[in-house]
Amino acid sequence: DGGITQSPKYLFRKEGQNVTLSCEQNLNHDAMYWYRQDPGQGLRLIYYSQIVNDFQKGDIAEGYSVSREKKESFPLTVTSAQKNPTAFYLCASSPFSNSPLHFGNGTRLTVT
Amino acid sequence: DQQVKQNSPSLSVQEGRISILNCDYTNSMFDYFLWYKKYPAEGPTFLISISSIKDKNEDGRFTVFLNKSAKHLSLHIVPSQPGDSAVYFCAASAMNYGGSQGNLIFGKGTKLSVKP
């Protein structure tokens, strides 16, 4: 069954620690994306990658880093430089064309 | 400044009636519009899209209307069902102006409640 897997579903970290969120897809999609959702807000783009070994900053990239070493995987690291890291993080993918995004079920990160 | 606005945070509709969700945009270069549906603690799922060369697109109970001159689109759900209760996001992109799916701009969402 093809899809996007985000793990874990819930993640708790102490302030000052880096944390990496996993995103894996078996849809053979070229493009992958990371979004952040805050209560009462729309989805805001953090980073996206249209091809392996290449990625671009989105609207709110500060305090985040990504890598795209494999087509299937696009992990997101939330660094200690991110001022408000507590949020719901969504990973998505799409074929490299004018096609809708497919989303994972998200990871809720809580930093205390 | 918000480029995609969903001015109604919530909407309540009786089962069987029509649900109309509205979305306004400010960027005249947007030429591709999508609606996503989201249940709590899940990722959004694609519902329906429309290109700016059309003014209507229909898929079963869901119809999206685009009014380019007013920079307005709406999603109609007829008839509404309790399972339609979710948050609906409008999104837009300037695909023919060098944009991509990475340039999708989302509205803040409208929470639809369909009451039995």
Tab-separated table of C-alpha atoms in Angstrom:
chain	number	residue	atom	x	y	z
A	1	ASP	CA	0.000	0.000	0.000
A	2	GLY	CA	1.651	3.229	-1.159
A	3	GLY	CA	1.862	6.228	1.102
A	4	ILE	CA	3.829	8.561	3.306
A	5	THR	CA	4.961	7.479	6.749
A	6	GLN	CA	5.837	9.980	9.413
A	7	SER	CA	7.239	8.792	12.687
A	8	PRO	CA	6.780	9.104	15.539
A	9	LYS	CA	3.221	10.457	15.828
A	10	TYR	CA	4.059	12.300	19.062
A	11	LEU	CA	7.486	13.558	20.084
A	12	PHE	CA	8.586	15.305	23.257
A	13	ARG	CA	11.905	17.087	23.695
A	14	LYS	CA	13.583	19.406	26.107
A	15	GLU	CA	14.406	22.924	25.022
A	16	GLY	CA	17.908	23.206	23.572
A	17	GLN	CA	17.934	19.743	22.007
A	18	ASN	CA	17.932	19.068	18.299
A	19	VAL	CA	15.301	16.588	17.117
A	20	THR	CA	14.867	14.828	13.779
A	21	LEU	CA	11.464	13.981	12.329
A	22	SER	CA	11.264	11.088	9.905
A	23	CYS	CA	9.409	11.066	6.586
A	24	GLU	CA	9.437	8.110	4.203
A	25	GLN	CA	7.419	7.638	1.006
A	26	ASN	CA	7.003	4.642	-1.294
A	27	LEU	CA	5.035	6.486	-3.964
A	28	ASN	CA	8.110	7.002	-6.148
A	29	HIS	CA	7.469	10.741	-6.045
A	30	ASP	CA	10.306	13.085	-6.950
A	31	ALA	CA	9.237	16.030	-4.811
A	32	MET	CA	8.904	16.119	-1.037
A	33	TYR	CA	7.867	18.894	1.343
A	34	TRP	CA	7.751	19.820	5.006
A	35	TYR	CA	4.977	21.995	6.386
A	36	ARG	CA	4.229	23.282	9.835
A	37	GLN	CA	0.731	23.855	11.200
A	38	ASP	CA	-0.030	25.949	14.278
A	39	PRO	CA	-3.496	26.237	15.886
A	40	GLY	CA	-5.814	28.403	13.800
A	41	GLN	CA	-3.205	28.758	11.088
A	42	GLY	CA	-2.782	27.452	7.604
A	43	LEU	CA	0.071	25.226	6.562
A	44	ARG	CA	3.378	27.027	6.167
A	45	LEU	CA	6.186	25.634	4.031
A	46	ILE	CA	9.497	24.942	5.781
A	47	TYR	CA	11.575	23.204	3.104
A	48	TYR	CA	10.994	21.332	-0.108
A	49	SER	CA	13.018	19.109	-2.385
A	50	GLN	CA	12.268	18.501	-6.044
A	51	ILE	CA	15.010	15.952	-6.590
A	52	VAL	CA	17.540	13.917	-4.649
A	53	ASN	CA	20.452	15.904	-3.198
A	54	ASP	CA	18.678	19.197	-3.793
A	55	PHE	CA	16.343	21.219	-1.586
A	56	GLN	CA	15.050	24.788	-1.232
A	57	LYS	CA	13.999	26.907	1.706
A	58	GLY	CA	10.348	27.626	2.152
A	59	ASP	CA	8.744	30.558	3.943
A	60	ILE	CA	9.867	29.621	7.474
A	61	ALA	CA	13.164	27.713	7.101
A	62	GLU	CA	15.029	29.423	9.948
A	63	GLY	CA	15.925	26.973	12.712
A	64	TYR	CA	15.329	23.911	10.531
A	65	SER	CA	17.535	21.730	8.337
A	66	VAL	CA	16.835	18.897	5.904
A	67	SER	CA	18.631	16.327	3.789
A	68	ARG	CA	17.570	14.374	0.718
A	69	GLU	CA	20.068	11.570	0.232
A	70	LYS	CA	17.468	9.110	-1.004
A	71	LYS	CA	14.342	9.602	-3.095
A	72	GLU	CA	12.209	7.904	-0.443
A	73	SER	CA	13.396	9.867	2.567
A	74	PHE	CA	13.281	13.548	3.588
A	75	PRO	CA	14.098	13.943	7.297
A	76	LEU	CA	13.594	17.286	9.030
A	77	THR	CA	15.813	18.415	11.912
A	78	VAL	CA	14.382	20.968	14.285
A	79	THR	CA	17.395	22.684	15.794
A	80	SER	CA	17.745	24.520	19.079
A	81	ALA	CA	17.785	27.736	17.030
A	82	GLN	CA	14.078	27.357	16.217
A	83	LYS	CA	12.383	29.748	18.635
A	84	ASN	CA	8.914	28.165	18.695
A	85	PRO	CA	9.354	24.507	17.756
A	86	THR	CA	6.158	23.160	19.341
A	87	ALA	CA	3.819	22.490	16.398
A	88	PHE	CA	2.233	19.862	14.169
A	89	TYR	CA	4.639	18.932	11.350
A	90	LEU	CA	3.398	17.541	8.053
A	91	CYS	CA	5.424	15.874	5.337
A	92	ALA	CA	4.094	15.661	1.786
A	93	SER	CA	5.151	14.422	-1.631
A	94	SER	CA	4.092	14.866	-5.218
A	95	PRO	CA	5.099	13.632	-8.640
A	96	PHE	CA	7.273	16.199	-10.366
A	97	SER	CA	4.309	17.643	-12.185
A	98	ASN	CA	1.185	19.672	-11.668
A	99	SER	CA	-0.297	17.207	-9.195
A	100	PRO	CA	-1.808	17.553	-5.751
A	101	LEU	CA	0.273	16.863	-2.686
A	102	HIS	CA	-0.043	13.625	-0.744
A	103	PHE	CA	0.378	14.189	2.985
A	104	GLY	CA	1.525	11.975	5.815
A	105	ASN	CA	-0.397	11.895	9.093
A	106	GLY	CA	1.951	14.291	10.809
A	107	THR	CA	4.163	14.417	13.887
A	108	ARG	CA	3.145	16.521	16.851
A	109	LEU	CA	6.297	17.913	18.454
A	110	THR	CA	6.189	19.338	21.958
A	111	VAL	CA	9.247	21.111	23.323
A	112	THR	CA	9.304	22.078	27.002
B	1	ASP	CA	-0.067	39.870	4.263
B	2	GLN	CA	-2.256	36.839	3.625
B	3	GLN	CA	-2.457	35.945	-0.037
B	4	VAL	CA	-5.127	33.285	0.512
B	5	LYS	CA	-7.944	34.096	2.921
B	6	GLN	CA	-10.659	31.937	4.359
B	7	ASN	CA	-12.648	34.472	6.324
B	8	SER	CA	-15.007	32.049	8.030
B	9	PRO	CA	-13.212	30.032	10.726
B	10	SER	CA	-16.225	27.772	11.121
B	11	LEU	CA	-19.471	26.752	9.424
B	12	SER	CA	-22.350	24.652	10.723
B	13	VAL	CA	-24.784	22.972	8.329
B	14	GLN	CA	-27.651	20.518	8.667
B	15	GLU	CA	-27.220	17.081	7.111
B	16	GLY	CA	-28.622	16.977	3.587
B	17	ARG	CA	-28.258	20.706	2.999
B	18	ILE	CA	-25.624	22.509	0.966
B	19	SER	CA	-22.282	23.543	2.494
B	20	ILE	CA	-20.545	26.513	0.866
B	21	LEU	CA	-16.963	27.244	1.844
B	22	ASN	CA	-15.386	30.421	0.554
B	23	CYS	CA	-11.851	31.471	-0.270
B	24	ASP	CA	-10.433	34.780	-1.505
B	25	TYR	CA	-6.989	35.442	-2.917
B	26	THR	CA	-4.990	38.563	-3.672
B	27	ASN	CA	-2.253	37.410	-6.049
B	28	SER	CA	-3.458	37.712	-9.650
B	29	MET	CA	-0.723	35.295	-10.778
B	30	PHE	CA	-2.363	32.376	-8.959
B	31	ASP	CA	-3.649	30.005	-11.617
B	32	TYR	CA	-4.111	26.697	-9.827
B	33	PHE	CA	-6.352	26.196	-6.825
B	34	LEU	CA	-6.961	23.213	-4.602
B	35	TRP	CA	-9.140	22.226	-1.675
B	36	TYR	CA	-7.894	19.869	1.014
B	37	LYS	CA	-9.870	18.241	3.791
B	38	LYS	CA	-8.308	17.524	7.169
B	39	TYR	CA	-9.474	15.436	10.112
B	40	PRO	CA	-7.915	15.998	13.570
B	41	ALA	CA	-4.450	14.474	14.048
B	42	GLU	CA	-4.277	13.434	10.394
B	43	GLY	CA	-2.672	14.912	7.309
B	44	PRO	CA	-4.797	16.803	4.785
B	45	THR	CA	-6.224	14.836	1.894
B	46	PHE	CA	-6.740	16.278	-1.550
B	47	LEU	CA	-10.360	16.926	-2.437
B	48	ILE	CA	-10.646	18.814	-5.700
B	49	SER	CA	-8.716	21.305	-7.822
B	50	ILE	CA	-9.363	23.852	-10.524
B	51	SER	CA	-7.184	25.548	-13.081
B	52	SER	CA	-7.720	29.194	-13.970
B	53	ILE	CA	-8.776	28.237	-17.484
B	54	LYS	CA	-11.988	26.851	-15.983
B	55	ASP	CA	-14.676	28.400	-13.838
B	56	LYS	CA	-16.146	25.178	-12.495
B	57	ASN	CA	-15.001	21.678	-11.669
B	58	GLU	CA	-17.228	18.950	-10.313
B	59	ASP	CA	-16.488	15.647	-8.628
B	60	GLY	CA	-19.461	13.840	-7.180
B	61	ARG	CA	-20.922	15.848	-4.309
B	62	PHE	CA	-18.096	18.402	-4.519
B	63	THR	CA	-18.013	21.367	-6.895
B	64	VAL	CA	-15.477	24.167	-6.956
B	65	PHE	CA	-16.345	27.490	-8.578
B	66	LEU	CA	-13.733	30.055	-9.593
B	67	ASN	CA	-14.459	33.733	-10.183
B	68	LYS	CA	-11.205	35.200	-11.471
B	69	SER	CA	-12.415	38.773	-11.706
B	70	ALA	CA	-13.417	38.693	-8.040
B	71	LYS	CA	-10.406	36.572	-7.052
B	72	HIS	CA	-12.785	34.265	-5.274
B	73	LEU	CA	-13.397	30.552	-5.203
B	74	SER	CA	-15.912	28.458	-3.381
B	75	LEU	CA	-16.418	24.799	-2.577
B	76	HIS	CA	-19.966	23.459	-2.613
B	77	ILE	CA	-20.834	20.164	-0.950
B	78	VAL	CA	-24.261	18.793	-1.822
B	79	PRO	CA	-25.753	17.018	0.022
B	80	SER	CA	-23.695	17.502	3.181
B	81	GLN	CA	-23.074	14.424	5.319
B	82	PRO	CA	-21.846	14.106	8.937
B	83	GLY	CA	-18.650	12.487	7.623
B	84	ASP	CA	-17.869	15.760	5.839
B	85	SER	CA	-17.212	17.375	9.220
B	86	ALA	CA	-13.556	18.423	9.024
B	87	VAL	CA	-11.330	21.437	8.442
B	88	TYR	CA	-11.188	22.514	4.805
B	89	PHE	CA	-8.130	24.319	3.463
B	90	CYS	CA	-8.011	26.346	0.293
B	91	ALA	CA	-4.610	26.523	-1.444
B	92	ALA	CA	-3.280	28.386	-4.466
B	93	SER	CA	-0.206	28.390	-6.661
B	94	ALA	CA	1.196	30.334	-9.631
B	95	MET	CA	2.060	27.238	-11.665
B	96	ASN	CA	2.466	29.004	-15.009
B	97	TYR	CA	4.610	31.762	-13.554
B	98	GLY	CA	7.505	29.604	-12.436
B	99	GLY	CA	5.691	28.285	-9.423
B	100	SER	CA	5.434	24.720	-8.305
B	101	GLN	CA	3.793	22.632	-5.673
B	102	GLY	CA	6.473	24.029	-3.401
B	103	ASN	CA	4.891	27.439	-3.750
B	104	LEU	CA	1.440	26.428	-2.591
B	105	ILE	CA	-0.058	29.070	-0.323
B	106	PHE	CA	-2.652	27.770	2.133
B	107	GLY	CA	-5.512	29.582	3.800
B	108	LYS	CA	-6.121	29.193	7.529
B	109	GLY	CA	-8.950	26.740	7.049
B	110	THR	CA	-12.679	26.578	7.753
B	111	LYS	CA	-14.021	24.048	10.223
B	112	LEU	CA	-17.208	22.487	8.841
B	113	SER	CA	-19.655	20.786	11.188
B	114	VAL	CA	-22.477	18.824	9.604
B	115	LYS	CA	-25.195	18.062	12.124
B	116	PRO	CA	-27.404	14.950	11.778
